[in-house]
mmCIF file of C-alpha atoms in Angstrom:
data_model
loop_
_atom_site.group_PDB
_atom_site.id
_atom_site.type_symbol
_atom_site.label_atom_id
_atom_site.label_comp_id
_atom_site.label_asym_id
_atom_site.label_seq_id
_atom_site.Cartn_x
_atom_site.Cartn_y
_atom_site.Cartn_z
ATOM 1 C CA MET A 1 -56.162 -83.655 -102.989
ATOM 2 C CA ARG A 2 -59.528 -83.196 -104.230
ATOM 3 C CA ARG A 3 -60.881 -79.648 -103.639
ATOM 4 C CA GLY A 4 -63.773 -80.927 -101.798
ATOM 5 C CA ALA A 5 -61.545 -82.905 -99.561
ATOM 6 C CA GLU A 6 -59.261 -80.227 -99.164
ATOM 7 C CA CYS A 7 -62.315 -77.928 -97.784
ATOM 8 C CA GLU A 8 -63.421 -80.662 -95.246
ATOM 9 C CA TRP A 9 -59.639 -81.060 -94.149
ATOM 10 C CA LEU A 10 -59.440 -77.064 -93.841
ATOM 11 C CA THR A 11 -62.802 -77.231 -91.799
ATOM 12 C CA HIS A 12 -61.595 -79.978 -89.682
ATOM 13 C CA VAL A 13 -58.402 -78.206 -88.744
ATOM 14 C CA THR A 14 -59.965 -74.883 -88.028
ATOM 15 C CA LEU A 15 -62.512 -76.189 -85.929
ATOM 16 C CA ALA A 16 -59.609 -78.060 -83.750
ATOM 17 C CA ILE A 17 -57.043 -75.285 -83.742
ATOM 18 C CA MET A 18 -59.029 -72.157 -83.180
ATOM 19 C CA PHE A 19 -62.131 -73.210 -81.656
ATOM 20 C CA PRO A 20 -61.416 -75.441 -78.322
ATOM 21 C CA PRO A 21 -64.661 -76.153 -76.252
ATOM 22 C CA VAL A 22 -65.781 -73.466 -74.347
ATOM 23 C CA MET A 23 -65.841 -73.831 -70.719
ATOM 24 C CA SER A 24 -68.225 -71.056 -69.853
ATOM 25 C CA GLU A 25 -72.167 -72.155 -70.054
ATOM 26 C CA THR A 26 -72.898 -68.483 -70.899
ATOM 27 C CA ILE A 27 -72.906 -68.478 -74.822
ATOM 28 C CA GLN A 28 -73.770 -64.873 -76.327
ATOM 29 C CA GLU A 29 -75.364 -64.119 -79.556
ATOM 30 C CA THR A 30 -74.565 -61.328 -81.768
ATOM 31 C CA PRO A 31 -77.358 -59.086 -83.176
ATOM 32 C CA LEU A 32 -76.649 -60.852 -86.426
ATOM 33 C CA ALA A 33 -77.171 -64.304 -85.353
ATOM 34 C CA ALA A 34 -80.405 -65.013 -86.695
ATOM 35 C CA LEU A 35 -79.425 -63.683 -90.326
ATOM 36 C CA HIS A 36 -76.505 -66.317 -90.166
ATOM 37 C CA ILE A 37 -78.722 -69.063 -89.678
ATOM 38 C CA GLU A 38 -80.749 -68.017 -92.479
ATOM 39 C CA LEU A 39 -77.900 -67.576 -94.776
ATOM 40 C CA GLY A 40 -76.822 -71.174 -94.047
ATOM 41 C CA ALA A 41 -74.006 -70.677 -91.701
ATOM 42 C CA LYS A 42 -72.315 -73.455 -89.284
ATOM 43 C CA MET A 43 -72.439 -71.760 -86.035
ATOM 44 C CA ILE A 44 -69.904 -72.637 -83.226
ATOM 45 C CA PRO A 45 -68.984 -71.236 -79.997
ATOM 46 C CA PHE A 46 -65.893 -68.917 -80.184
ATOM 47 C CA ALA A 47 -64.567 -66.477 -77.306
ATOM 48 C CA GLY A 48 -67.937 -67.035 -75.567
ATOM 49 C CA TRP A 49 -70.018 -66.243 -78.670
ATOM 50 C CA ASN A 50 -71.924 -68.361 -81.108
ATOM 51 C CA MET A 51 -70.474 -67.424 -84.295
ATOM 52 C CA PRO A 52 -70.604 -68.423 -88.089
ATOM 53 C CA VAL A 53 -67.461 -70.794 -88.728
ATOM 54 C CA GLN A 54 -68.475 -70.934 -92.572
ATOM 55 C CA TYR A 55 -71.634 -70.710 -94.538
ATOM 56 C CA THR A 56 -70.177 -72.609 -97.985
ATOM 57 C CA SER A 57 -66.771 -73.711 -97.277
ATOM 58 C CA ILE A 58 -63.353 -71.968 -95.842
ATOM 59 C CA MET A 59 -61.844 -72.408 -99.265
ATOM 60 C CA ASP A 60 -64.542 -70.551 -101.176
ATOM 61 C CA GLU A 61 -64.939 -67.832 -98.920
ATOM 62 C CA HIS A 62 -60.968 -67.425 -98.490
ATOM 63 C CA THR A 63 -60.837 -67.370 -102.189
ATOM 64 C CA ALA A 64 -63.642 -64.766 -102.299
ATOM 65 C CA VAL A 65 -61.884 -62.243 -100.029
ATOM 66 C CA ARG A 66 -58.475 -62.785 -101.959
ATOM 67 C CA GLU A 67 -60.220 -62.154 -105.285
ATOM 68 C CA ASP A 68 -63.285 -60.599 -104.924
ATOM 69 C CA VAL A 69 -65.360 -59.495 -101.503
ATOM 70 C CA GLY A 70 -66.395 -60.980 -98.654
ATOM 71 C CA ILE A 71 -68.013 -59.777 -95.287
ATOM 72 C CA PHE A 72 -67.563 -61.036 -91.758
ATOM 73 C CA ASP A 73 -69.619 -60.444 -88.479
ATOM 74 C CA ILE A 74 -67.476 -58.718 -86.010
ATOM 75 C CA SER A 75 -70.183 -57.525 -83.596
ATOM 76 C CA HIS A 76 -68.501 -59.848 -81.141
ATOM 77 C CA MET A 77 -65.672 -57.451 -80.925
ATOM 78 C CA GLY A 78 -65.634 -54.645 -78.199
ATOM 79 C CA GLN A 79 -66.235 -50.792 -78.621
ATOM 80 C CA PHE A 80 -65.096 -48.546 -75.879
ATOM 81 C CA PHE A 81 -65.311 -44.700 -76.291
ATOM 82 C CA LEU A 82 -62.872 -42.355 -74.295
ATOM 83 C CA SER A 83 -63.201 -38.556 -73.971
ATOM 84 C CA GLY A 84 -62.189 -35.746 -71.684
ATOM 85 C CA ALA A 85 -59.369 -33.304 -71.418
ATOM 86 C CA GLY A 86 -55.880 -34.949 -71.890
ATOM 87 C CA ALA A 87 -57.629 -38.350 -72.802
ATOM 88 C CA GLU A 88 -54.612 -38.813 -75.621
ATOM 89 C CA GLU A 89 -51.973 -37.912 -72.799
ATOM 90 C CA TRP A 90 -53.539 -40.788 -70.425
ATOM 91 C CA LEU A 91 -53.894 -43.188 -73.130
ATOM 92 C CA ASN A 92 -50.486 -42.845 -74.028
ATOM 93 C CA GLY A 93 -49.302 -44.108 -70.737
ATOM 94 C CA MET A 94 -51.787 -47.014 -70.880
ATOM 95 C CA LEU A 95 -50.928 -48.204 -74.642
ATOM 96 C CA ALA A 96 -47.552 -49.206 -76.370
ATOM 97 C CA ASN A 97 -47.947 -47.150 -79.477
ATOM 98 C CA ASP A 98 -47.415 -43.447 -79.658
ATOM 99 C CA VAL A 99 -51.162 -41.771 -79.445
ATOM 100 C CA ASN A 100 -49.521 -38.506 -80.170
ATOM 101 C CA LYS A 101 -48.723 -39.393 -83.858
ATOM 102 C CA LEU A 102 -52.546 -39.887 -84.553
ATOM 103 C CA ALA A 103 -53.789 -36.922 -86.408
ATOM 104 C CA ILE A 104 -57.899 -36.577 -85.975
ATOM 105 C CA GLY A 105 -59.365 -39.026 -88.515
ATOM 106 C CA GLU A 106 -56.598 -41.719 -88.278
ATOM 107 C CA ALA A 107 -56.459 -45.058 -86.716
ATOM 108 C CA GLN A 108 -53.417 -46.981 -84.991
ATOM 109 C CA TYR A 109 -52.522 -50.637 -84.017
ATOM 110 C CA THR A 110 -51.351 -51.035 -80.406
ATOM 111 C CA PHE A 111 -51.084 -52.897 -77.305
ATOM 112 C CA MET A 112 -52.368 -53.144 -73.992
ATOM 113 C CA LEU A 113 -49.272 -54.564 -71.922
ATOM 114 C CA ASN A 114 -49.295 -55.721 -68.075
ATOM 115 C CA GLU A 115 -46.359 -54.634 -65.836
ATOM 116 C CA GLN A 116 -44.281 -57.640 -67.062
ATOM 117 C CA GLY A 117 -44.638 -56.329 -70.729
ATOM 118 C CA GLY A 118 -46.668 -59.035 -71.533
ATOM 119 C CA VAL A 119 -49.755 -58.720 -73.977
ATOM 120 C CA ILE A 120 -53.071 -58.123 -72.327
ATOM 121 C CA ASP A 121 -54.751 -57.498 -75.565
ATOM 122 C CA ASP A 122 -53.880 -56.089 -78.965
ATOM 123 C CA LEU A 123 -56.455 -53.485 -80.227
ATOM 124 C CA ILE A 124 -57.168 -50.882 -82.731
ATOM 125 C CA ILE A 125 -57.633 -47.044 -81.553
ATOM 126 C CA TYR A 126 -59.241 -44.527 -83.704
ATOM 127 C CA ARG A 127 -59.178 -40.388 -82.772
ATOM 128 C CA PHE A 128 -62.678 -39.056 -83.723
ATOM 129 C CA GLY A 129 -61.449 -35.493 -82.608
ATOM 130 C CA GLU A 130 -59.594 -33.633 -79.828
ATOM 131 C CA ASP A 131 -59.854 -35.839 -76.851
ATOM 132 C CA GLN A 132 -62.083 -38.195 -78.436
ATOM 133 C CA ILE A 133 -60.947 -41.777 -78.885
ATOM 134 C CA PHE A 134 -62.880 -45.183 -80.343
ATOM 135 C CA LEU A 135 -61.109 -48.087 -79.219
ATOM 136 C CA VAL A 136 -61.907 -51.567 -80.811
ATOM 137 C CA VAL A 137 -60.799 -54.622 -78.679
ATOM 138 C CA ASN A 138 -61.177 -58.335 -78.702
ATOM 139 C CA ALA A 139 -64.334 -60.126 -78.027
ATOM 140 C CA SER A 140 -62.973 -62.115 -75.401
ATOM 141 C CA MET A 141 -60.932 -59.503 -73.667
ATOM 142 C CA ILE A 142 -64.102 -56.873 -73.433
ATOM 143 C CA ASP A 143 -64.379 -57.086 -69.353
ATOM 144 C CA VAL A 144 -60.908 -57.611 -68.939
ATOM 145 C CA ASP A 145 -59.610 -54.482 -70.999
ATOM 146 C CA PHE A 146 -62.348 -52.436 -69.568
ATOM 147 C CA ALA A 147 -61.805 -53.341 -66.146
ATOM 148 C CA TRP A 148 -57.983 -52.547 -66.779
ATOM 149 C CA LEU A 149 -58.303 -49.271 -67.936
ATOM 150 C CA ASN A 150 -61.019 -48.279 -65.545
ATOM 151 C CA LYS A 151 -58.641 -49.286 -62.720
ATOM 152 C CA HIS A 152 -56.081 -46.540 -64.080
ATOM 153 C CA LEU A 153 -58.743 -43.867 -65.319
ATOM 154 C CA LYS A 154 -57.680 -40.330 -64.566
ATOM 155 C CA ASP A 155 -60.195 -37.900 -62.989
ATOM 156 C CA GLY A 156 -61.942 -35.897 -65.732
ATOM 157 C CA LEU A 157 -61.911 -38.636 -68.356
ATOM 158 C CA THR A 158 -64.832 -40.799 -69.542
ATOM 159 C CA LEU A 159 -64.695 -44.293 -70.652
ATOM 160 C CA THR A 160 -67.717 -46.165 -71.792
ATOM 161 C CA ASN A 161 -68.413 -49.437 -73.013
ATOM 162 C CA GLU A 162 -70.735 -49.551 -75.746
ATOM 163 C CA SER A 163 -70.236 -52.950 -77.211
ATOM 164 C CA ASP A 164 -74.080 -53.881 -76.811
ATOM 165 C CA ALA A 165 -75.104 -51.063 -78.877
ATOM 166 C CA TRP A 166 -73.293 -51.444 -81.791
ATOM 167 C CA ALA A 167 -72.974 -54.188 -84.828
ATOM 168 C CA GLY A 168 -69.906 -54.553 -86.665
ATOM 169 C CA MET A 169 -68.825 -56.145 -89.751
ATOM 170 C CA ALA A 170 -65.420 -56.358 -91.917
ATOM 171 C CA VAL A 171 -65.934 -55.922 -95.684
ATOM 172 C CA GLN A 172 -62.719 -57.272 -97.072
ATOM 173 C CA GLY A 173 -61.188 -57.809 -100.597
ATOM 174 C CA PRO A 174 -60.074 -56.477 -103.733
ATOM 175 C CA ASN A 175 -63.632 -54.962 -104.555
ATOM 176 C CA ALA A 176 -64.440 -54.001 -101.156
ATOM 177 C CA VAL A 177 -64.312 -50.039 -102.247
ATOM 178 C CA ALA A 178 -66.506 -50.608 -105.379
ATOM 179 C CA THR A 179 -69.222 -52.440 -102.951
ATOM 180 C CA TYR A 180 -68.956 -49.632 -100.486
ATOM 181 C CA ALA A 181 -69.775 -47.240 -103.613
ATOM 182 C CA LYS A 182 -72.979 -48.862 -104.149
ATOM 183 C CA LEU A 183 -74.591 -48.727 -100.953
ATOM 184 C CA PHE A 184 -73.069 -44.925 -100.272
ATOM 185 C CA PRO A 185 -72.750 -43.365 -103.688
ATOM 186 C CA GLY A 186 -72.554 -39.663 -101.961
ATOM 187 C CA ARG A 187 -69.433 -40.718 -99.688
ATOM 188 C CA THR A 188 -65.772 -41.889 -100.114
ATOM 189 C CA LEU A 189 -64.078 -44.334 -98.020
ATOM 190 C CA PRO A 190 -61.498 -42.872 -95.833
ATOM 191 C CA SER A 191 -57.731 -43.496 -96.710
ATOM 192 C CA ARG A 192 -55.908 -46.403 -95.087
ATOM 193 C CA ASN A 193 -56.039 -46.554 -91.317
ATOM 194 C CA GLY A 194 -58.569 -43.877 -91.645
ATOM 195 C CA ILE A 195 -62.054 -43.359 -90.106
ATOM 196 C CA ASP A 196 -65.397 -41.591 -90.925
ATOM 197 C CA LYS A 197 -68.420 -41.040 -88.664
ATOM 198 C CA TRP A 198 -71.807 -39.598 -89.497
ATOM 199 C CA GLU A 199 -75.410 -39.691 -88.726
ATOM 200 C CA GLU A 200 -78.128 -40.317 -91.262
ATOM 201 C CA ASP A 201 -82.132 -40.967 -91.065
ATOM 202 C CA GLY A 202 -81.530 -41.305 -87.280
ATOM 203 C CA GLN A 203 -78.947 -44.061 -87.578
ATOM 204 C CA SER A 204 -75.230 -43.603 -86.376
ATOM 205 C CA PHE A 205 -72.432 -44.955 -88.705
ATOM 206 C CA ILE A 206 -68.916 -45.591 -88.076
ATOM 207 C CA VAL A 207 -66.474 -46.499 -91.201
ATOM 208 C CA CYS A 208 -62.648 -47.405 -90.473
ATOM 209 C CA ARG A 209 -60.331 -48.426 -93.563
ATOM 210 C CA THR A 210 -58.788 -51.447 -91.342
ATOM 211 C CA GLY A 211 -58.939 -55.224 -91.742
ATOM 212 C CA TYR A 212 -57.394 -58.375 -90.493
ATOM 213 C CA THR A 213 -57.064 -60.311 -93.952
ATOM 214 C CA GLY A 214 -54.149 -58.588 -95.891
ATOM 215 C CA GLU A 215 -56.666 -57.363 -98.399
ATOM 216 C CA ASP A 216 -57.991 -53.762 -98.777
ATOM 217 C CA GLY A 217 -61.474 -53.197 -97.049
ATOM 218 C CA PHE A 218 -63.074 -51.808 -94.042
ATOM 219 C CA GLU A 219 -65.027 -52.245 -90.898
ATOM 220 C CA PHE A 220 -68.606 -50.982 -90.857
ATOM 221 C CA PHE A 221 -70.344 -50.112 -87.589
ATOM 222 C CA CYS A 222 -73.890 -49.344 -87.032
ATOM 223 C CA GLY A 223 -76.501 -49.616 -84.372
ATOM 224 C CA ALA A 224 -77.103 -53.109 -83.093
ATOM 225 C CA ALA A 225 -80.945 -53.089 -84.140
ATOM 226 C CA GLU A 226 -80.007 -52.068 -87.822
ATOM 227 C CA GLY A 227 -77.040 -54.705 -88.033
ATOM 228 C CA SER A 228 -78.769 -57.523 -89.833
ATOM 229 C CA ALA A 229 -80.458 -55.020 -92.517
ATOM 230 C CA TRP A 230 -76.867 -53.560 -93.355
ATOM 231 C CA PHE A 231 -75.027 -56.892 -93.259
ATOM 232 C CA GLN A 232 -77.790 -58.095 -95.836
ATOM 233 C CA LYS A 233 -77.389 -54.873 -98.175
ATOM 234 C CA PHE A 234 -73.757 -55.692 -98.611
ATOM 235 C CA VAL A 235 -74.364 -59.510 -99.366
ATOM 236 C CA ASP A 236 -76.918 -57.982 -102.018
ATOM 237 C CA ALA A 237 -74.127 -55.635 -103.315
ATOM 238 C CA GLY A 238 -72.101 -58.571 -104.005
ATOM 239 C CA ALA A 239 -70.066 -59.404 -100.594
ATOM 240 C CA LYS A 240 -69.983 -63.198 -99.784
ATOM 241 C CA PRO A 241 -70.562 -64.054 -96.174
ATOM 242 C CA CYS A 242 -67.707 -65.242 -94.715
ATOM 243 C CA GLY A 243 -66.857 -67.234 -91.122
ATOM 244 C CA LEU A 244 -64.324 -67.506 -88.887
ATOM 245 C CA GLY A 245 -62.437 -70.431 -90.539
ATOM 246 C CA ALA A 246 -61.532 -68.126 -93.611
ATOM 247 C CA ARG A 247 -60.876 -65.178 -91.111
ATOM 248 C CA ASP A 248 -58.159 -67.247 -89.524
ATOM 249 C CA SER A 249 -56.617 -68.621 -92.570
ATOM 250 C CA LEU A 250 -56.557 -65.102 -94.249
ATOM 251 C CA ARG A 251 -54.671 -63.678 -91.220
ATOM 252 C CA LEU A 252 -52.275 -66.359 -90.670
ATOM 253 C CA GLU A 253 -51.267 -66.148 -94.505
ATOM 254 C CA VAL A 254 -50.367 -62.798 -93.697
ATOM 255 C CA CYS A 255 -48.699 -63.189 -90.266
ATOM 256 C CA TYR A 256 -51.345 -61.478 -88.186
ATOM 257 C CA PRO A 257 -51.138 -62.368 -84.937
ATOM 258 C CA LEU A 258 -54.225 -63.643 -82.826
ATOM 259 C CA ASN A 259 -54.407 -62.505 -79.335
ATOM 260 C CA GLY A 260 -54.558 -65.543 -77.021
ATOM 261 C CA SER A 261 -52.541 -67.842 -79.288
ATOM 262 C CA ASP A 262 -49.711 -65.760 -80.769
ATOM 263 C CA LEU A 263 -49.919 -63.121 -78.322
ATOM 264 C CA SER A 264 -50.170 -63.806 -74.500
ATOM 265 C CA PRO A 265 -49.510 -62.177 -71.216
ATOM 266 C CA GLU A 266 -46.167 -64.029 -71.005
ATOM 267 C CA ARG A 267 -44.682 -62.893 -74.021
ATOM 268 C CA THR A 268 -43.945 -59.159 -75.156
ATOM 269 C CA PRO A 269 -44.611 -57.772 -78.706
ATOM 270 C CA LEU A 270 -40.485 -57.423 -78.979
ATOM 271 C CA GLN A 271 -40.698 -61.308 -78.972
ATOM 272 C CA ALA A 272 -43.806 -61.472 -81.336
ATOM 273 C CA GLY A 273 -41.701 -59.349 -83.885
ATOM 274 C CA LEU A 274 -43.849 -56.242 -83.443
ATOM 275 C CA GLY A 275 -41.557 -53.857 -81.890
ATOM 276 C CA PHE A 276 -42.436 -51.355 -84.592
ATOM 277 C CA PHE A 277 -45.697 -50.773 -82.775
ATOM 278 C CA CYS A 278 -44.166 -49.860 -79.602
ATOM 279 C CA ALA A 279 -42.799 -46.501 -78.759
ATOM 280 C CA LEU A 280 -39.943 -47.195 -76.446
ATOM 281 C CA ASP A 281 -39.351 -43.270 -76.000
ATOM 282 C CA THR A 282 -42.475 -43.082 -73.916
ATOM 283 C CA ASP A 283 -43.823 -44.277 -70.641
ATOM 284 C CA PHE A 284 -46.079 -46.589 -70.874
ATOM 285 C CA ILE A 285 -47.234 -49.499 -68.755
ATOM 286 C CA GLY A 286 -44.287 -52.388 -69.512
ATOM 287 C CA ALA A 287 -42.327 -49.772 -71.157
ATOM 288 C CA ASP A 288 -39.091 -50.677 -68.846
ATOM 289 C CA VAL A 289 -39.285 -54.179 -69.400
ATOM 290 C CA LEU A 290 -39.338 -53.673 -73.158
ATOM 291 C CA ARG A 291 -36.555 -51.368 -73.135
ATOM 292 C CA LYS A 292 -34.389 -53.747 -71.175
ATOM 293 C CA GLN A 293 -35.434 -56.859 -73.286
ATOM 294 C CA LYS A 294 -34.120 -54.637 -76.421
ATOM 295 C CA GLU A 295 -30.906 -53.736 -74.640
ATOM 296 C CA ASN A 296 -30.265 -57.207 -73.403
ATOM 297 C CA GLY A 297 -31.529 -59.109 -76.517
ATOM 298 C CA LEU A 298 -34.331 -61.624 -77.109
ATOM 299 C CA GLY A 299 -34.038 -65.329 -76.033
ATOM 300 C CA GLU A 300 -36.966 -66.294 -78.508
ATOM 301 C CA ARG A 301 -38.808 -64.850 -81.306
ATOM 302 C CA LEU A 302 -42.198 -65.443 -83.374
ATOM 303 C CA VAL A 303 -41.182 -67.202 -86.384
ATOM 304 C CA ALA A 304 -42.695 -68.132 -89.621
ATOM 305 C CA ILE A 305 -42.916 -72.058 -90.511
ATOM 306 C CA LYS A 306 -43.588 -73.392 -93.595
ATOM 307 C CA TYR A 307 -43.777 -77.248 -94.331
ATOM 308 C CA THR A 308 -40.901 -78.472 -96.952
ATOM 309 C CA GLY A 309 -43.170 -81.129 -98.549
ATOM 310 C CA LYS A 310 -46.790 -82.756 -97.881
ATOM 311 C CA GLY A 311 -47.805 -83.173 -94.398
ATOM 312 C CA ALA A 312 -50.621 -83.456 -91.998
ATOM 313 C CA PRO A 313 -51.986 -80.026 -91.343
ATOM 314 C CA PRO A 314 -50.082 -78.062 -88.604
ATOM 315 C CA ARG A 315 -52.119 -77.121 -85.725
ATOM 316 C CA ALA A 316 -51.742 -75.121 -82.517
ATOM 317 C CA HIS A 317 -49.800 -76.707 -79.607
ATOM 318 C CA TYR A 318 -47.873 -79.032 -82.060
ATOM 319 C CA GLY A 319 -44.393 -79.737 -80.807
ATOM 320 C CA VAL A 320 -41.491 -78.233 -82.737
ATOM 321 C CA PHE A 321 -38.166 -80.199 -82.800
ATOM 322 C CA SER A 322 -34.951 -79.358 -83.920
ATOM 323 C CA LYS A 323 -33.234 -81.835 -86.625
ATOM 324 C CA GLU A 324 -31.637 -83.530 -83.392
ATOM 325 C CA GLY A 325 -34.651 -84.128 -82.008
ATOM 326 C CA GLU A 326 -34.578 -81.357 -79.040
ATOM 327 C CA GLN A 327 -38.237 -79.980 -78.448
ATOM 328 C CA LEU A 328 -37.847 -76.186 -79.230
ATOM 329 C CA GLY A 329 -41.242 -75.090 -78.510
ATOM 330 C CA GLU A 330 -44.822 -75.512 -79.946
ATOM 331 C CA LEU A 331 -47.060 -74.309 -83.017
ATOM 332 C CA SER A 332 -48.904 -70.964 -81.840
ATOM 333 C CA SER A 333 -51.033 -71.093 -84.893
ATOM 334 C CA GLY A 334 -51.045 -73.651 -87.953
ATOM 335 C CA VAL A 335 -53.256 -74.208 -90.816
ATOM 336 C CA LEU A 336 -53.425 -75.531 -94.519
ATOM 337 C CA SER A 337 -52.943 -72.276 -96.587
ATOM 338 C CA PRO A 338 -55.750 -71.996 -99.151
ATOM 339 C CA SER A 339 -53.632 -69.878 -101.100
ATOM 340 C CA LEU A 340 -50.615 -71.794 -100.980
ATOM 341 C CA ARG A 341 -51.753 -75.295 -100.416
ATOM 342 C CA GLU A 342 -49.189 -75.665 -98.149
ATOM 343 C CA GLY A 343 -48.956 -75.941 -94.245
ATOM 344 C CA ILE A 344 -47.953 -72.919 -92.637
ATOM 345 C CA ALA A 345 -47.740 -72.001 -88.990
ATOM 346 C CA MET A 346 -46.118 -69.580 -86.414
ATOM 347 C CA ALA A 347 -44.092 -70.472 -83.133
ATOM 348 C CA TYR A 348 -41.999 -69.139 -80.778
ATOM 349 C CA LEU A 349 -38.329 -70.496 -81.201
ATOM 350 C CA PRO A 350 -35.085 -69.814 -79.711
ATOM 351 C CA VAL A 351 -33.169 -67.026 -81.511
ATOM 352 C CA GLU A 352 -30.410 -69.430 -82.717
ATOM 353 C CA PHE A 353 -33.107 -71.569 -84.345
ATOM 354 C CA ALA A 354 -35.313 -68.305 -85.676
ATOM 355 C CA LYS A 355 -33.007 -67.758 -88.709
ATOM 356 C CA VAL A 356 -34.856 -67.903 -91.883
ATOM 357 C CA GLY A 357 -33.995 -71.294 -93.669
ATOM 358 C CA THR A 358 -33.732 -73.385 -90.364
ATOM 359 C CA LEU A 359 -34.747 -76.963 -91.032
ATOM 360 C CA ILE A 360 -36.955 -78.295 -88.077
ATOM 361 C CA ASP A 361 -39.545 -81.017 -87.636
ATOM 362 C CA ILE A 362 -43.031 -80.750 -86.340
ATOM 363 C CA ASP A 363 -44.570 -83.752 -84.368
ATOM 364 C CA VAL A 364 -48.094 -84.522 -85.559
ATOM 365 C CA ARG A 365 -49.437 -87.267 -83.196
ATOM 366 C CA GLY A 366 -46.072 -88.951 -83.069
ATOM 367 C CA ARG A 367 -45.254 -88.502 -86.671
ATOM 368 C CA LYS A 368 -42.449 -85.916 -87.809
ATOM 369 C CA PHE A 369 -43.215 -83.759 -90.748
ATOM 370 C CA GLU A 370 -40.138 -81.280 -92.000
ATOM 371 C CA ALA A 371 -40.565 -77.572 -92.139
ATOM 372 C CA LYS A 372 -38.370 -74.589 -92.307
ATOM 373 C CA VAL A 373 -38.253 -71.028 -91.128
ATOM 374 C CA VAL A 374 -39.323 -68.578 -93.700
ATOM 375 C CA LYS A 375 -39.506 -64.820 -94.175
ATOM 376 C CA LYS A 376 -42.700 -63.141 -92.834
ATOM 377 C CA PRO A 377 -45.565 -62.986 -94.521
ATOM 378 C CA PHE A 378 -46.302 -66.238 -96.191
ATOM 379 C CA TYR A 379 -48.407 -64.614 -98.550
ATOM 380 C CA LYS A 380 -48.006 -61.314 -100.684
ATOM 381 C CA LYS A 381 -50.095 -59.791 -103.517
ATOM 382 C CA ASP A 382 -48.926 -59.931 -107.044
#
């Protein structure tokens, strides 16, 4: 396939899979919206926000992150701050991972679960200091997460939603560290999953050595009013502006889950293959369900699927069938991989069909394309 045609194909697939029509009439804009338009972004509704899906092409932006450095607007995500005596202990009962393992200055991937063990949200928490926690949550779940945490909040703790006060950007790729050094020559990035917070010239900054692409990089938070200026500074320092299209293909290549697609309130982190992030020796909401599930065994698992040959781009909700014609489930995510030039996807399948090497068929508008279950992730750095 020609490169240009492939880019158009990727754009079409990404729009269809990841950005369905928004039912709400209220569409919010991040502090960087005007700059995105100035930089030539194609804007679309996503999770209630007007966001850039691409600037040049998904292929170019994806490649920039894999080979050089790109920058994404993540200002739509939520920022909560928790403080007060016993904050860590209380949060340990609210989230699946063990907060007590976090040293000051470290971050942790975790889950907020319902009483049935299903995923309300996946999020990252950062420990600023003793009884001081910074939480970054998914954009579509800001109100839900804040209400859930407030419902269970212990007396003496303070939880604030400061999402409107911050702009956020993710700088990702092999040259992310060098890009940071150009803008902050006197500072050193924290180590992987570390965090740094400081004030300078009346501005507040938070830098987290985390990301959602499988590449090295960091997430940078600053005041909302200064967001566009800092985004432009990173672009001027060499970071290529990237949209949601590339962000989705990058995360799927390394099998990072998307909440609402690969994660849901009806399925547990164990079914998603993410039990490593659940401290089953602690008592968090949903823990009893997960312990019983582990004891009794899983009925289905989230697996990685790759076409065995050429085929139409895999999309979320396409049916997955056994070779005998039995429907086993449906794709939770899917895309044509820019790095591998192959159709890749994830789906929840019965455990007897979840073994690596199992052949299956993907139904694409009445046509069957053969695929097989493969080991995660699809993409690894050389």
